[in-house]
Amino acid sequence: MEARTYPEFSTHYPLLLTTFMKRPVSLYPDQVGVVYRNHLSGDYARFTWKQWHRRTSQLAHALQATLGVKAGSPGEPGDRIGTMALNTHRHLELYYAVPCIGATLHPINVRLAPEHVIYTINHAQDKVIFVDDTVLPLLEAIYDRIKDTVETFVYMSDRPGLPDTRIAGMVSYESLLADQPDEFDWPYLHEDTNATLCYTTGTTGQPKGATFTHRQLYLMTLHIMAMPGITNIPGHDIAAGLGVKPGENAVPLLNTPMFHIHGWGAPFLHVFSAQKIVLPGAFTVQGFCELVEREKVTSVGIVPTVAAMLLEYEDLPKYDLSSLERIGVGGGALPLGLKTKLERMMPGFRVSSGYGMTETAPTTIVSFVKKHMVGWERQRLDEVMVKTGLPVPGLEVRVVDEEGQPVPHDDRTVGEILIRGPWVTERYFREPERSAEAWQGGWFHTGDIAKIDADGYIVIADRLKDVIRSGAEMVPTVLLENLISMADFVSEAMVVGVPDPVWGEKPLALVSLRPGHQACAQDVIDFLVEHGVATGKITRWMLPRLVAITRDIPKTSVGKYNKKAVRDQLDRYLAIATNVSSDA
Amino acid sequence: MEARTYPEFSTHYPLLLTTFMKRPVSLYPDQVGVVYRNHLSGDYARFTWKQWHRRTSQLAHALQATLGVKAGSPGEPGDRIGTMALNTHRHLELYYAVPCIGATLHPINVRLAPEHVIYTINHAQDKVIFVDDTVLPLLEAIYDRIKDTVETFVYMSDRPGLPDTRIAGMVSYESLLADQPDEFDWPYLHEDTNATLCYTTGTTGQPKGATFTHRQLYLMTLHIMAMPGITNIPGHDIAAGLGVKPGENAVPLLNTPMFHIHGWGAPFLHVFSAQKIVLPGAFTVQGFCELVEREKVTSVGIVPTVAAMLLEYEDLPKYDLSSLERIGVGGGALPLGLKTKLERMMPGFRVSSGYGMTETAPTTIVSFVKKHMVGWERQRLDEVMVKTGLPVPGLEVRVVDEEGQPVPHDDRTVGEILIRGPWVTERYFREPERSAEAWQGGWFHTGDIAKIDADGYIVIADRLKDVIRSGAEMVPTVLLENLISMADFVSEAMVVGVPDPVWGEKPLALVSLRPGHQACAQDVIDFLVEHGVATGKITRWMLPRLVAITRDIPKTSVGKYNKKAVRDQLDRYLAIATNVSSDA
């Protein structure tokens, strides 16, 4: 492929993940680039960039020569390679070797319901699956339902050898690499070659497989890297909102599972930035704290649930977490109460907010401070940073009403978020109808609803399907959840709509309490009246009519509130709910 | 064009300068975005982003409706629109209106020799030329030679009305805009549409017209914006090397002429970054200082000649230049002596180095500190920052010997710099043979030679044609120039090869003295012996055999040393040169 000449390397110089992979090894071959800690044994493995690149090259040889993996071309994905893996160095090797030979990486979300895991493997037609030892039980459980699709299973473990398993012809990752040449002549692929396939969580039917090309992932990464260039206040900038610290000396912890929408882009961003990457296997609070302390982690992206777990971890004060400068919270709206509590508990913690979805690769909206806000007081800035944010430069984002007209910037009127730009998925894999439906009118329809304030900040109000329609009005449940979570006694809060003969729907709040705290349903309403209604943030008719104090708030596999699960078992939740009144 | 739908706005969402133009007006419509100072009258004009965007929209209408300018398509440039203009708000309007309707902007280098200006206008086949009042005399002088090519001349001035001129049918810019609608429906062009045409200075024959597409300029800008993301030490990072300060609150002064290789990218970078842009008309030392003081300019890119002029400006201490945090020096190698003197004179001045050329749009190599250098002492860091630098991420740069093999990283062996990447020109306009010649083997051949050190830093040694071949050795003239310029008594130094019957060539040094200093030819050699030979930086056989103390060091239109001019009039320079010896 090196034989290509003028003009293909000029105007059409391809935007490839290969460029990211080559950068750290050329700049810092002998520096440790990848650190992995086994979350069960606590053992560490460290690789210089040269070592990591050598293993990735060996993997590329193995994929082509041993496993017969074929490359794709624009519009025609290459063989799909599934991973059932946690955040390990091997997964990071797969993240580059598979796309950079022109095949498609399919990071399988092992937290989906087994039926959905089976569906995605068969739908993707995965030719090979790479499985971590800790995930093997899941693979064995679903083996009979996928064995006709998958040709080869590759076993990844920190211990040598193969397990005692009924899976036929399993080979070990390390033996696969062992005899391969340690240099690989990476091809200059067409940039529109498919690189990854990421399935949605499928809360509304079967998961959909969003496809991404090299070009799309390159451009998402580059636009995110450009964001420190529009910084206004350090710590309140657009990169901080993602938990990204710029600079080659930053040490990011890849906490978000790499099977979850490209680990929010971290495997691309941090390799191209030549930062030392810290991989925790699976998340544990203890592992998180140990890695931050030992590796001097500077930055991390987490979901609200992880933040809540850290907050409740009793050994937290025993660790030196002072290196941690930036924490981005995504994958769910960040309750202001949770943010305040975290900052109080860990000085140096600066959290902010963002928005994205599988189909957007995911980063699209991030909180950062506009230039005229420089000099504002901390509390006022915090109120800005907890808003979902502003579009990442390079993307077009609109919030439109049911007629497709942009909503006014009045911080009140809600509409659906539409997006287009260089890294929004073009199509769902083998789903032309659902692709066309999502792309009506030249805009990708997110199904999420939001409002916009006078400064242009977008605030996610809800999922379209989660909005409570009470009378002629829409009650944004996320606003209620944020307010409730500000109460000292509250750990988490979810609000869903319950059918009502008069109003159509009425709000039900599920509230979990922080350890050591006591509160009843009426306390929740009293808090909302004092901090919501009295301050003008909500109207009285938005108040929940039903409140259940419970530890049982269902989540999706990625830690988001699972409102569908509540609606599916509504009777169970109504049975523990209390009718409340705001007149008490 | 808005009617395009799925899938054109996803994978193929076009990378357009239009995206840059839209960003500041959508974020900061009512903030002052563009400040222009007339360098003759000293008058100021200020525009909010909304006002600037309205004028740009009116210009787009005028181009299409009044002037009949046609858009191009990939491989088929639209009408060429020439500008003979300084750094004004009108030039910045042209920088967006012309490419964003699909036409080609041809910023004419008005400092070229008139014969070359005539050549470029006729070669580009400019349909319209926009001319500043101060440049009108040049246009009148060449009018008869271009009037058959150019259909319309548009006159740009801060004063109303038209001048008394023999140019037929001239129209005024402001009247052209006056009645146009102030909104424009910007098309979604194909990203490979030609956007600009920039001619080389033609030191070796007729100027060549390097063409750039929207995609190429978008990607250059985005990669530069991503560079703060790999910052290791503030002030020693890759952005500082370009005189770029990140953040919307930065105030860049566009000092580099916008007719000189996209003003080093500033018109793109600073608009997309939504920074307040300060335009000085033409450079004057007094105007420079006044603008820095009044507008609190934070950052600027300059050429070494401008640095030297500032250094010699006697009123410099009268101005408050403390806002100036970052000065990037490009367009010529930065002599360490000049850097040291500037930093001594202006605290806060941090200068560094870079490399680029017309064909590379131009930014390709920039000095910045690698991660293991954090903690080094200031002097040692300075020695790094004065090196030409490291490739901008995303570009491939090689230094190869005459067999095309990469040179060792030994800080000694020199070779030619080859480049490829997303923003290197694909072709010279209407020059297929010269295009193919430059792109032999799939790499763009720069004709510049360099060496590489163990840390990967590239140091420009010379122009291929400027290297002195003395005996079997190559004498890098830039190295000698840098050393000589470190002497306190030296303002500037140029070294060229003079034919010699024994050695092939021998070095001749032209040296200008700083005001108030006295020195003779032998002082130059003594300095080189003490600070060059004795320190091992050069060998004794590299010493100049001839030295001329003179204020007459010829420069090109862009302020680079014009060695060709010296070789063309060699007798004149030999007549004032002194034979020197290193044994004295």
CSV table of N, CA, C and O in Angstrom, one decimal, chain B residues 240 243-253 270 275-276 278 288 291-293 295-301 321-328 348-350:
chain,number,residue,atom,x,y,z
B,240,ALA,N,2.6,27.8,21.8
B,240,ALA,CA,3.4,29.0,22.1
B,240,ALA,C,4.4,29.2,20.9
B,240,ALA,O,4.8,30.3,20.5
B,243,GLY,N,3.1,31.3,18.4
B,243,GLY,CA,2.6,32.6,18.9
B,243,GLY,C,1.1,32.5,19.1
B,243,GLY,O,0.4,33.5,18.9
B,244,VAL,N,0.6,31.3,19.4
B,244,VAL,CA,-0.8,31.1,19.6
B,244,VAL,C,-1.1,30.9,21.1
B,244,VAL,O,-0.5,30.1,21.7
B,245,LYS,N,-2.0,31.8,21.6
B,245,LYS,CA,-2.4,31.5,23.0
B,245,LYS,C,-3.8,31.0,22.9
B,245,LYS,O,-4.7,31.5,22.2
B,246,PRO,N,-4.0,29.8,23.6
B,246,PRO,CA,-5.4,29.2,23.5
B,246,PRO,C,-6.3,30.1,24.4
B,246,PRO,O,-5.9,30.9,25.2
B,247,GLY,N,-7.6,29.8,24.1
B,247,GLY,CA,-8.6,30.4,24.9
B,247,GLY,C,-9.3,31.6,24.2
B,247,GLY,O,-8.7,32.4,23.5
B,248,GLU,N,-10.6,31.6,24.4
B,248,GLU,CA,-11.4,32.6,23.8
B,248,GLU,C,-11.0,34.0,24.2
B,248,GLU,O,-11.3,35.0,23.5
B,249,ASN,N,-10.4,34.2,25.4
B,249,ASN,CA,-10.0,35.5,25.9
B,249,ASN,C,-8.7,35.9,25.4
B,249,ASN,O,-8.2,37.0,25.7
B,250,ALA,N,-8.0,35.1,24.6
B,250,ALA,CA,-6.8,35.6,24.0
B,250,ALA,C,-7.1,36.7,23.0
B,250,ALA,O,-8.2,36.7,22.4
B,251,VAL,N,-6.1,37.6,22.8
B,251,VAL,CA,-6.3,38.6,21.8
B,251,VAL,C,-5.1,38.6,20.8
B,251,VAL,O,-4.0,39.1,21.1
B,252,PRO,N,-5.3,37.9,19.7
B,252,PRO,CA,-4.2,37.8,18.7
B,252,PRO,C,-4.1,39.0,17.9
B,252,PRO,O,-5.1,39.6,17.4
B,253,LEU,N,-2.8,39.4,17.6
B,253,LEU,CA,-2.6,40.5,16.6
B,253,LEU,C,-2.1,39.8,15.3
B,253,LEU,O,-1.2,39.0,15.4
B,270,HIS,N,-8.1,31.9,14.6
B,270,HIS,CA,-8.6,32.8,15.6
B,270,HIS,C,-10.2,33.0,15.4
B,270,HIS,O,-10.8,33.3,16.4
B,275,GLN,N,-11.8,34.3,19.1
B,275,GLN,CA,-10.9,35.3,19.8
B,275,GLN,C,-11.1,36.7,19.2
B,275,GLN,O,-11.3,36.8,18.0
B,276,LYS,N,-10.9,37.7,19.9
B,276,LYS,CA,-10.9,39.1,19.4
B,276,LYS,C,-9.7,39.2,18.5
B,276,LYS,O,-8.5,39.0,19.0
B,278,VAL,N,-7.1,41.4,16.2
B,278,VAL,CA,-6.6,42.8,16.0
B,278,VAL,C,-5.8,42.8,14.7
B,278,VAL,O,-4.9,42.1,14.5
B,288,PHE,N,2.4,48.6,15.9
B,288,PHE,CA,2.5,47.3,16.7
B,288,PHE,C,2.4,47.6,18.2
B,288,PHE,O,1.6,47.0,18.9
B,291,LEU,N,-1.1,49.0,19.3
B,291,LEU,CA,-2.1,48.0,19.4
B,291,LEU,C,-2.0,47.1,20.5
B,291,LEU,O,-2.9,46.7,21.2
B,292,VAL,N,-0.7,46.7,20.8
B,292,VAL,CA,-0.5,45.8,21.9
B,292,VAL,C,-0.9,46.4,23.2
B,292,VAL,O,-1.7,45.8,24.0
B,293,GLU,N,-0.6,47.7,23.3
B,293,GLU,CA,-0.9,48.4,24.6
B,293,GLU,C,-2.4,48.6,24.7
B,293,GLU,O,-3.0,48.4,25.8
B,295,GLU,N,-5.1,47.3,22.9
B,295,GLU,CA,-6.0,46.2,22.8
B,295,GLU,C,-5.6,45.0,23.7
B,295,GLU,O,-6.3,44.0,23.7
B,296,LYS,N,-4.6,45.2,24.5
B,296,LYS,CA,-4.1,44.2,25.4
B,296,LYS,C,-3.9,42.9,24.6
B,296,LYS,O,-4.4,41.8,25.0
B,297,VAL,N,-3.1,43.0,23.5
B,297,VAL,CA,-2.8,41.9,22.7
B,297,VAL,C,-2.0,40.8,23.5
B,297,VAL,O,-1.1,41.2,24.2
B,298,THR,N,-2.4,39.6,23.4
B,298,THR,CA,-1.7,38.5,24.2
B,298,THR,C,-0.7,37.7,23.3
B,298,THR,O,0.2,37.1,23.9
B,299,SER,N,-0.9,37.7,22.0
B,299,SER,CA,-0.1,36.8,21.2
B,299,SER,C,0.0,37.2,19.8
B,299,SER,O,-0.9,37.9,19.2
B,300,VAL,N,1.2,36.9,19.2
B,300,VAL,CA,1.4,37.3,17.8
B,300,VAL,C,2.5,36.4,17.2
B,300,VAL,O,3.4,35.9,17.9
B,301,GLY,N,2.4,36.2,15.9
B,301,GLY,CA,3.4,35.5,15.2
B,301,GLY,C,4.2,36.5,14.3
B,301,GLY,O,3.6,37.4,13.7
B,321,LEU,N,3.9,46.7,27.2
B,321,LEU,CA,3.7,45.5,26.3
B,321,LEU,C,3.5,44.3,27.2
B,321,LEU,O,3.7,43.2,26.7
B,322,SER,N,3.1,44.5,28.4
B,322,SER,CA,3.1,43.4,29.4
B,322,SER,C,2.0,42.4,29.1
B,322,SER,O,2.1,41.3,29.6
B,323,SER,N,1.0,42.8,28.3
B,323,SER,CA,-0.1,41.8,28.0
B,323,SER,C,0.5,40.7,27.0
B,323,SER,O,-0.2,39.6,26.9
B,324,LEU,N,1.6,41.0,26.4
B,324,LEU,CA,2.1,40.1,25.3
B,324,LEU,C,2.7,38.8,25.9
B,324,LEU,O,3.9,38.9,26.4
B,325,GLU,N,2.0,37.7,25.9
B,325,GLU,CA,2.5,36.5,26.6
B,325,GLU,C,3.3,35.6,25.6
B,325,GLU,O,4.1,34.8,26.0
B,326,ARG,N,2.9,35.6,24.3
B,326,ARG,CA,3.4,34.6,23.4
B,326,ARG,C,3.8,35.3,22.1
B,326,ARG,O,3.0,35.9,21.5
B,327,ILE,N,5.0,35.1,21.7
B,327,ILE,CA,5.5,35.5,20.4
B,327,ILE,C,6.1,34.3,19.7
B,327,ILE,O,7.0,33.7,20.2
B,328,GLY,N,5.5,34.0,18.6
B,328,GLY,CA,6.1,32.9,17.8
B,328,GLY,C,6.9,33.5,16.6
B,328,GLY,O,6.4,34.5,16.0
B,348,GLY,N,8.7,38.7,29.8
B,348,GLY,CA,7.4,38.2,29.4
B,348,GLY,C,7.4,37.6,28.0
B,348,GLY,O,6.6,36.8,27.6
B,349,PHE,N,8.3,38.2,27.2
B,349,PHE,CA,8.5,37.7,25.8
B,349,PHE,C,9.1,36.3,25.9
B,349,PHE,O,10.1,36.0,26.5
B,350,ARG,N,8.3,35.3,25.3
B,350,ARG,CA,8.9,34.0,25.2
B,350,ARG,C,8.8,33.6,23.7
B,350,ARG,O,7.7,33.5,23.2
